Amino acid sequence: MKVINDVKFLIVGLGLIGGSYAQALTDLGYEVGAITRSQSSIDYAVENGLIAHGTTEVTEDYVSKFDVVVFALYPKVFIDWIDKYQSYFKSGALITDVTGVKSPIVYKIQDMLRDDVEFVGAHPMAGKEVYGVQNADKSIFAQANYIVTPTEKNTESAIETTKQIGRLLGFKTVCELSPEKHDEMIGFLSQLTHCIAVSLMDCKESKNLVDYTGDSFRDLTRIAKINDAMWSELFLLNKDELISQMDLFLSKFKELRDALENEDTEKMREMMRISTERRKYFDKK
Amino acid sequence: MKVINDVKFLIVGLGLIGGSYAQALTDLGYEVGAITRSQSSIDYAVENGLIAHGTTEVTEDYVSKFDVVVFALYPKVFIDWIDKYQSYFKSGALITDVTGVKSPIVYKIQDMLRDDVEFVGAHPMAGKEVYGVQNADKSIFAQANYIVTPTEKNTESAIETTKQIGRLLGFKTVCELSPEKHDEMIGFLSQLTHCIAVSLMDCKESKNLVDYTGDSFRDLTRIAKINDAMWSELFLLNKDELISQMDLFLSKFKELRDALENEDTEKMREMMRISTERRKYFDKK
């Protein structure tokens, strides 16, 4: 299957990410439909030209129209949806998702799924600190990475189509990782950083510090504004990996703390030299 | 004493901050001189119009010309300088500084100092991840805070003049804190955040992660590029306060870690709701 102009896309879950997918694909000329819980999201998306049509009811008649179905739901809701409604998919449909944790989702969905449809997991590493289809904005993909997480069950052509969707959406980079490697990477780069920001922000009732606050603290805590329902679910799904990343960070932080307590200047300076050296890798080109 | 046009400023230590002070004051029409270790810094600053003149030698003849002396040195070097050369100051001179930790500096300098000169501590909360007079840039003050940390020994007029210098330099806000309150605030907002960034960056040889890295990790580790000589000295000077802030952060981080380990979703969500609420204080207006 190729992504070509007569392919029809169904977005299930019309929030910030689902809405941004819809906008990008509609703007490219594809027919995009949506299923979501609230009628007002459908109305908004139709009125603003993000989708051609949509419904709050899951029917075989509607679902079976579509060649590609993108799930932009919370993980558990996604699994329940597949369990209940997978018989409605058109035979040969490609199923993909936007879930931020892969191993516990990808294998489960693939195990559950009918043999005549194929699921390829994907993680668009894009977002905003606001929610809902009203904030949909395809430009969030331009500087972001789109990671496809195939398994042995996937066919080359479905993997290629899933990557092609990432390119169509306008992602800066499209790459491939195993579900396990993805979860390790995301545990460190994204989940751990959110844990740090939340913990730091929780330290003090800090309203009185606003006037003294510079960019360092603001940058470090930007992601402390967090959707608690979604992120707690993602943390739990990646529990073992995230605990091991948190423990690694704890041990390094304690090393620095103990060096300070022991007035071990050379140890502190060594840790700072390492961080200075490594941070250079991440300078934007 | 008022800051008026015939006041002469001496900058001791011509690095990024000293050079930026010099640039701002020279541009306002003041006569600015400098004492610093390397002749090439003096040459650069004269050639680029940052200072009127400068020297690498500390002489009574030169030092006694100046009405206001700004120390932009590492803390220990600053104290040694006062110890050796304070007899050279003009009687009635105002002495100030840019040191990032105040209690251990301010009281010590005031105790050492001659009775006919006055020291008022100040902390310009501005910087860059680069060093040296070649990177001097007065525009770094425009979005930053300038904190004056007077003690009971200071006169109203010297405090006012020190604040006036902050306004002349172009700081966004000029405010007053006790040395102790300053060190508590800076321990939390600045030193703790640097400890976090350094520890996070030290966790892994992370070169292989660059391609997957989004803004969250980049923002969180920007300050992991750090001048190890200066920051280790500042950490040690504020040791007790910083240790207590690090321990506070450690306890919150462990709370979140343990909530995850125990799959205590409600606890995790509560911590995230608190951080989301508090982070709103820091949205830029």
XYZ file of C-alpha atoms in Angstrom:
570
model
C 0.000 0.000 0.000
C 1.266 3.466 -0.865
C 0.130 6.771 0.476
C -1.513 8.216 -2.583
C -4.165 10.771 -3.150
C -7.184 8.528 -2.968
C -6.239 7.204 0.488
C -8.740 8.183 3.191
C -7.502 8.906 6.726
C -9.484 8.406 9.907
C -8.286 10.163 13.055
C -9.587 8.595 16.261
C -9.294 11.112 19.079
C -9.391 14.737 18.010
C -7.154 16.525 20.524
C -4.063 18.610 19.963
C -2.113 15.891 18.158
C -5.043 14.251 16.340
C -6.229 17.681 15.233
C -2.765 18.660 14.018
C -2.509 15.407 11.993
C -5.941 16.170 10.516
C -4.947 19.705 9.587
C -1.712 18.637 7.894
C -3.347 15.824 5.910
C -6.399 17.881 4.881
C -4.120 20.704 3.725
C -2.324 18.162 1.508
C -5.632 17.304 -0.159
C -6.474 14.040 1.583
C -9.967 13.172 2.746
C -9.768 13.099 6.534
C -12.545 11.923 8.843
C -12.614 11.780 12.632
C -14.194 9.930 15.501
C -14.037 11.625 18.859
C -16.066 11.878 22.044
C -17.348 15.405 21.877
C -19.534 16.826 19.138
C -18.090 20.295 19.740
C -14.629 19.048 18.701
C -16.109 17.659 15.480
C -17.965 20.914 14.838
C -14.852 22.979 15.425
C -12.735 20.759 13.161
C -15.266 20.814 10.317
C -15.839 24.573 10.574
C -12.108 25.241 10.549
C -11.388 22.923 7.657
C -9.333 20.378 9.640
C -11.561 17.442 8.633
C -14.088 16.720 5.901
C -16.513 15.011 8.280
C -16.684 13.291 11.644
C -18.834 11.525 14.178
C -19.032 10.774 17.868
C -20.468 7.306 17.190
C -18.328 4.333 16.227
C -20.111 2.503 13.407
C -18.932 -0.116 10.923
C -20.402 1.952 8.159
C -18.120 4.885 9.006
C -14.938 3.103 10.136
C -14.848 0.816 7.098
C -14.518 3.777 4.705
C -10.916 4.411 5.713
C -7.580 3.064 4.453
C -5.424 4.477 7.243
C -6.587 4.843 10.842
C -4.527 6.954 13.259
C -5.209 6.510 16.969
C -4.539 9.626 19.041
C -6.087 8.379 22.285
C -4.832 7.733 25.796
C -3.169 4.275 25.824
C -5.844 2.371 27.745
C -8.692 3.896 25.757
C -6.846 2.911 22.581
C -6.581 -0.732 23.658
C -10.264 -0.818 24.689
C -11.252 0.698 21.357
C -9.385 -1.992 19.388
C -10.911 -4.671 21.579
C -14.467 -3.438 20.940
C -14.466 -2.185 17.374
C -11.663 -3.820 15.389
C -14.171 -5.868 13.381
C -15.204 -2.571 11.699
C -11.851 -1.937 9.974
C -11.705 -2.256 6.206
C -9.720 -5.341 5.237
C -6.162 -4.292 4.424
C -6.330 -1.083 6.475
C -3.153 0.316 8.007
C -3.455 1.193 11.691
C -1.005 3.509 13.423
C -0.912 5.615 16.604
C 0.792 8.486 18.412
C 1.310 6.878 21.833
C 4.356 8.062 23.782
C 5.272 4.582 25.104
C 5.648 1.717 22.677
C 6.536 -1.782 24.008
C 3.413 -2.262 26.167
C 1.179 -0.922 23.393
C 2.649 -2.218 20.157
C 2.912 -5.904 21.073
C -0.478 -5.928 22.761
C -2.292 -4.314 19.830
C -0.524 -6.579 17.326
C -1.494 -9.653 19.347
C -5.139 -8.591 19.517
C -5.522 -7.483 15.939
C -7.179 -9.279 13.008
C -4.762 -10.822 10.521
C -6.004 -8.787 7.565
C -5.121 -5.367 9.009
C -1.670 -4.214 10.100
C -0.584 -2.039 13.017
C 2.687 -0.085 12.869
C 3.445 1.998 15.955
C 4.660 5.565 15.648
C 5.545 8.337 18.069
C 5.385 11.918 16.871
C 7.666 13.700 19.385
C 5.775 16.952 19.179
C 3.511 18.815 21.533
C 2.532 22.003 23.264
C 1.620 22.878 26.836
C -2.006 23.335 25.739
C -4.635 20.795 24.793
C -7.590 20.208 22.529
C -8.364 20.418 18.854
C -8.800 24.194 19.228
C -5.017 24.376 19.615
C -4.269 22.078 16.673
C -1.309 23.419 14.737
C 0.564 21.424 12.136
C 3.610 23.689 12.479
C 4.573 21.850 15.695
C 5.892 19.024 13.494
C 8.415 21.130 11.587
C 11.165 20.952 14.241
C 10.221 17.539 15.638
C 11.113 13.865 15.274
C 8.741 11.112 14.163
C 9.761 7.654 15.288
C 8.378 4.481 13.762
C 8.643 1.391 16.001
C 8.104 -1.709 13.875
C 8.242 -5.309 15.066
C 8.923 -8.640 13.329
C 5.232 -8.864 12.519
C 5.308 -5.813 10.285
C 5.719 -5.822 6.510
C 8.237 -3.622 4.734
C 5.500 -1.871 2.788
C 3.447 -0.962 5.893
C 6.593 0.337 7.650
C 7.402 2.434 4.591
C 3.858 3.831 4.418
C 3.963 4.745 8.108
C 7.245 6.585 7.560
C 5.754 8.275 4.527
C 2.941 9.606 6.747
C 5.585 11.202 8.982
C 7.152 12.874 5.957
C 3.754 14.063 4.725
C 3.041 15.571 8.131
C 6.190 17.635 7.762
C 8.397 16.182 10.506
C 12.007 17.304 10.488
C 13.286 13.758 10.887
C 11.665 10.365 10.428
C 13.466 7.403 11.929
C 13.038 3.840 13.111
C 13.652 2.291 16.536
C 12.623 -0.974 18.164
C 9.821 -0.507 20.735
C 12.313 -1.354 23.504
C 14.969 1.131 22.348
C 12.269 3.740 21.938
C 11.059 3.298 25.515
C 14.570 3.455 26.936
C 15.307 6.647 25.002
C 11.984 8.275 25.890
C 12.383 7.255 29.537
C 15.603 9.220 29.716
C 15.082 12.167 27.372
C 11.451 12.893 28.033
C 9.922 11.132 31.032
C 12.884 11.667 33.360
C 13.066 15.351 32.416
C 9.357 15.745 33.192
C 9.891 14.029 36.579
C 12.694 16.481 37.337
C 10.637 19.522 36.367
C 7.613 18.375 38.390
C 9.716 17.608 41.479
C 11.568 20.934 41.297
C 8.342 22.891 40.944
C 6.831 20.984 43.868
C 9.684 21.944 46.224
C 8.271 25.317 47.289
C 5.264 27.547 47.146
C 7.416 29.762 44.978
C 5.183 32.704 44.077
C 7.463 35.051 46.032
C 10.415 34.043 43.839
C 8.921 35.146 40.521
C 10.621 38.558 40.551
C 14.069 37.027 40.905
C 13.648 34.245 38.400
C 15.900 34.131 35.386
C 15.856 31.981 32.292
C 17.572 28.946 33.872
C 14.738 28.185 36.244
C 12.092 29.027 33.644
C 13.686 26.729 31.052
C 14.047 23.921 33.546
C 10.429 24.050 34.687
C 8.624 24.806 31.424
C 7.521 21.172 31.171
C 6.263 21.148 34.773
C 2.938 22.189 33.215
C 1.774 18.713 32.470
C -1.401 16.779 31.661
C -1.540 14.680 34.815
C -3.977 12.071 33.486
C -1.986 11.322 30.364
C 1.510 11.485 31.819
C 0.767 9.357 34.867
C -0.590 6.708 32.505
C 2.523 6.926 30.311
C 4.826 6.753 33.353
C 3.096 3.600 34.596
C 3.289 1.963 31.178
C 7.046 2.549 31.131
C 7.475 1.973 34.852
C 10.537 -0.300 34.968
C 12.495 1.690 32.413
C 11.610 5.041 34.010
C 12.449 3.842 37.544
C 15.854 2.746 36.318
C 16.456 6.142 34.650
C 15.293 7.968 37.794
C 17.660 5.872 39.901
C 20.540 6.656 37.572
C 19.815 10.378 37.903
C 19.433 10.070 41.688
C 22.833 8.432 41.981
C 24.537 11.178 39.919
C 22.762 13.940 41.819
C 23.815 12.377 45.138
C 27.394 12.131 43.879
C 27.410 15.885 43.312
C 25.661 16.549 46.625
C 28.185 14.413 48.513
C 31.117 16.026 46.720
C 29.803 19.390 47.914
C 29.268 18.141 51.464
C 32.820 16.737 51.517
C 34.164 19.910 49.885
C 35.650 17.724 47.169
C 36.252 20.513 44.674
C 38.053 18.315 42.159
C 35.111 15.891 41.992
C 32.618 18.733 41.496
C 34.762 20.282 38.790
C 35.141 16.941 37.040
C 31.371 16.465 36.965
C 30.981 19.988 35.560
C 33.628 19.411 32.914
C 31.885 16.217 31.793
C 28.505 17.951 31.584
C 30.011 20.885 29.687
C 31.685 18.553 27.210
C 28.575 16.416 26.648
C 26.139 19.299 26.382
C 28.040 20.453 23.298
C 26.658 17.474 21.372
C 23.219 19.014 21.757
C 23.974 22.474 20.416
C 21.632 23.036 17.520
C 23.391 23.110 14.204
C 27.414 60.603 46.713
C 25.400 60.607 43.498
C 26.209 58.991 40.221
C 26.908 61.996 38.081
C 28.844 62.596 34.958
C 32.211 63.320 36.506
C 32.252 60.019 38.417
C 35.042 57.688 37.291
C 34.486 53.930 37.294
C 37.152 51.277 37.754
C 36.344 47.716 36.707
C 38.572 45.119 38.362
C 38.408 41.888 36.351
C 37.626 42.340 32.693
C 35.688 39.207 31.753
C 32.214 38.816 30.324
C 30.459 40.680 33.150
C 33.169 43.255 33.871
C 33.448 43.962 30.162
C 29.693 44.341 29.798
C 29.612 46.797 32.740
C 32.433 48.732 31.095
C 30.650 48.847 27.767
C 27.371 50.084 29.267
C 29.042 52.781 31.388
C 31.372 53.990 28.620
C 28.421 54.230 26.246
C 26.693 56.479 28.795
C 29.671 58.858 28.702
C 31.447 57.856 31.923
C 35.209 57.519 32.132
C 35.840 53.812 32.719
C 39.198 52.273 33.553
C 40.100 48.650 34.153
C 42.574 46.457 35.985
C 42.835 42.886 34.801
C 45.418 40.125 34.530
C 45.963 39.941 30.817
C 47.206 42.754 28.614
C 45.308 41.324 25.654
C 42.006 41.917 27.473
C 42.983 45.543 28.100
C 44.032 45.947 24.466
C 40.788 44.448 23.202
C 38.691 46.642 25.510
C 40.489 49.853 24.557
C 40.419 49.071 20.841
C 36.705 48.291 20.978
C 35.809 51.341 23.008
C 34.758 49.492 26.150
C 37.209 51.382 28.396
C 39.182 54.612 28.218
C 42.340 53.045 29.657
C 43.533 50.089 31.697
C 46.474 48.333 33.266
C 47.601 44.924 34.414
C 49.467 46.437 37.366
C 47.761 47.463 40.583
C 49.219 50.829 41.616
C 48.040 53.467 44.082
C 48.494 56.061 41.407
C 45.913 54.330 39.163
C 43.421 52.966 41.733
C 43.128 56.275 43.582
C 41.748 58.032 40.495
C 38.363 56.289 40.777
C 35.146 57.123 42.637
C 33.416 53.793 42.089
C 35.221 50.437 41.943
C 33.367 47.360 40.649
C 34.903 43.965 41.416
C 34.126 41.327 38.800
C 36.533 38.686 40.090
C 36.207 35.167 41.445
C 35.246 35.413 45.140
C 38.578 34.341 46.665
C 40.597 36.538 44.326
C 38.332 39.440 45.270
C 38.988 38.957 48.986
C 42.759 38.651 48.418
C 42.740 41.823 46.325
C 41.007 43.831 49.065
C 43.433 42.438 51.590
C 46.477 43.492 49.564
C 45.479 46.741 47.905
C 42.683 48.444 49.825
C 45.031 51.174 51.008
C 45.068 52.450 47.382
C 41.376 53.400 47.272
C 40.481 57.070 47.128
C 38.924 58.173 50.417
C 35.125 58.138 50.058
C 35.143 55.631 47.191
C 32.154 53.325 46.710
C 33.082 49.658 46.256
C 30.670 47.135 44.768
C 30.861 43.703 43.177
C 29.095 41.147 40.985
C 29.618 38.001 43.092
C 26.891 35.353 42.844
C 26.941 34.498 46.570
C 26.592 37.280 49.114
C 26.679 36.409 52.853
C 30.220 34.973 52.945
C 31.521 37.856 50.829
C 29.652 40.925 51.979
C 30.292 40.608 55.718
C 33.903 39.593 55.207
C 34.716 42.505 52.908
C 32.913 44.983 55.154
C 34.854 43.710 58.169
C 38.176 44.037 56.366
C 37.581 47.396 54.772
C 38.871 50.822 55.778
C 36.292 53.059 57.464
C 36.507 55.819 54.861
C 35.319 53.679 51.923
C 32.019 51.787 51.686
C 31.192 48.391 50.177
C 27.670 47.612 48.974
C 27.208 44.122 47.519
C 25.326 43.611 44.291
C 24.480 40.629 42.111
C 23.710 41.201 38.451
C 21.741 38.046 37.539
C 22.915 38.038 33.953
C 25.240 35.853 31.984
C 25.960 33.826 28.917
C 27.452 30.386 28.306
C 30.612 32.047 26.960
C 33.421 33.886 28.718
C 35.844 36.715 28.352
C 35.779 40.384 27.502
C 35.575 39.454 23.814
C 32.005 38.356 24.501
C 31.069 41.462 26.511
C 27.573 42.565 25.595
C 25.583 45.071 27.612
C 22.321 43.799 26.109
C 22.431 40.809 28.508
C 21.208 43.172 31.245
C 17.991 44.196 29.510
C 15.972 41.150 30.604
C 17.781 40.555 33.885
C 17.527 41.373 37.588
C 20.067 43.348 39.597
C 19.972 42.661 43.315
C 21.566 44.918 45.902
C 22.349 43.242 49.244
C 22.967 45.933 51.863
C 23.768 45.341 55.531
C 23.356 47.461 58.650
C 26.777 48.952 57.990
C 25.642 50.602 54.764
C 24.457 54.174 54.373
C 21.255 55.047 52.549
C 23.128 57.146 50.025
C 25.592 54.369 49.103
C 22.725 51.883 48.749
C 20.888 54.325 46.490
C 23.993 54.916 44.358
C 24.526 51.169 43.977
C 20.918 50.782 42.820
C 21.380 53.720 40.475
C 24.312 51.858 38.869
C 21.965 48.932 38.171
C 19.510 51.291 36.492
C 22.299 52.922 34.458
C 23.441 49.479 33.284
C 19.953 48.914 31.911
C 18.688 46.102 34.147
C 15.016 45.246 33.832
C 14.532 45.238 37.601
C 16.610 46.544 40.475
C 15.747 45.273 43.918
C 17.071 44.810 47.442
C 17.483 41.635 49.491
C 19.418 40.803 52.648
C 22.578 38.760 51.925
C 20.932 35.750 53.627
C 17.676 35.951 51.644
C 19.718 36.420 48.491
C 21.723 33.257 49.121
C 18.623 31.210 49.893
C 16.919 32.412 46.722
C 19.997 31.888 44.548
C 20.580 28.456 46.106
C 17.163 27.349 44.921
C 16.631 29.219 41.643
C 20.147 29.131 40.251
C 22.567 26.800 42.028
C 20.129 23.906 42.448
C 19.088 24.157 38.796
C 22.740 24.024 37.736
C 23.270 20.948 39.947
C 20.293 19.277 38.281
C 21.496 20.076 34.769
C 25.039 18.869 35.494
C 23.823 15.617 37.089
C 21.399 14.889 34.257
C 24.064 15.492 31.628
C 26.486 13.265 33.535
C 24.060 10.291 33.520
C 25.024 8.949 30.090
C 27.478 9.245 27.280
C 24.531 10.555 25.299
C 25.944 11.323 21.868
C 23.759 8.613 20.335
C 20.646 10.375 21.644
C 21.157 13.677 19.839
C 18.921 12.743 16.909
C 15.954 12.019 19.172
C 16.333 14.997 21.451
C 13.534 17.522 21.613
C 13.315 20.903 23.301
C 12.560 19.573 26.805
C 15.941 17.929 27.252
C 17.764 20.795 25.527
C 16.096 23.400 27.752
C 16.807 21.398 30.871
C 20.502 20.941 30.110
C 21.383 24.313 28.566
C 23.061 25.376 31.823
C 25.056 22.138 32.037
C 27.704 24.085 30.111
C 29.313 25.616 33.112
C 32.529 27.321 34.196
C 33.736 24.648 36.611
C 36.271 26.840 38.438
C 33.797 29.617 39.181
C 30.732 27.519 39.967
C 32.502 25.085 42.266
C 33.773 28.073 44.230
C 30.276 29.590 44.400
C 28.764 26.251 45.470
C 31.279 25.917 48.310
C 30.648 29.461 49.487
C 26.931 28.720 49.723
C 27.414 25.134 50.867
C 24.916 24.861 53.729
C 22.127 26.611 51.888
C 22.710 24.662 48.682
C 22.887 21.309 50.487
C 19.563 22.043 52.114
C 17.994 22.971 48.743
C 19.464 19.829 47.149
C 18.031 17.720 49.958
C 14.617 19.301 49.517
C 14.708 18.487 45.805
C 15.946 14.950 46.512
C 13.049 14.306 48.863
C 10.468 15.523 46.308
C 12.070 13.542 43.501
C 12.049 10.408 45.675
C 8.395 11.000 46.521
C 7.579 10.880 42.827
C 9.831 7.881 42.247
C 8.208 5.956 45.088
C 4.711 6.877 43.927
C 5.615 5.385 40.547
C 7.120 2.274 42.097
C 3.984 1.797 44.224
C 1.763 2.584 41.235
C 0.156 5.307 43.318
C -1.467 7.132 40.415
C -3.335 9.610 42.592
C -0.097 10.731 44.286
C 1.659 11.174 40.931
C -1.273 13.135 39.538
C -1.407 15.342 42.617
C 2.301 16.192 42.261
C 1.727 17.018 38.591
C -1.287 19.197 39.365
C 0.730 21.155 41.928
C 3.617 21.678 39.501
C 1.222 22.733 36.742
C -0.471 25.249 39.020
C 2.784 26.720 40.350
C 4.509 26.915 36.998
C 1.811 29.361 35.888
C 3.284 32.006 38.206
C 6.381 31.988 36.039
C 4.729 32.538 32.676
C 6.251 35.645 31.224
C 3.840 38.512 31.102
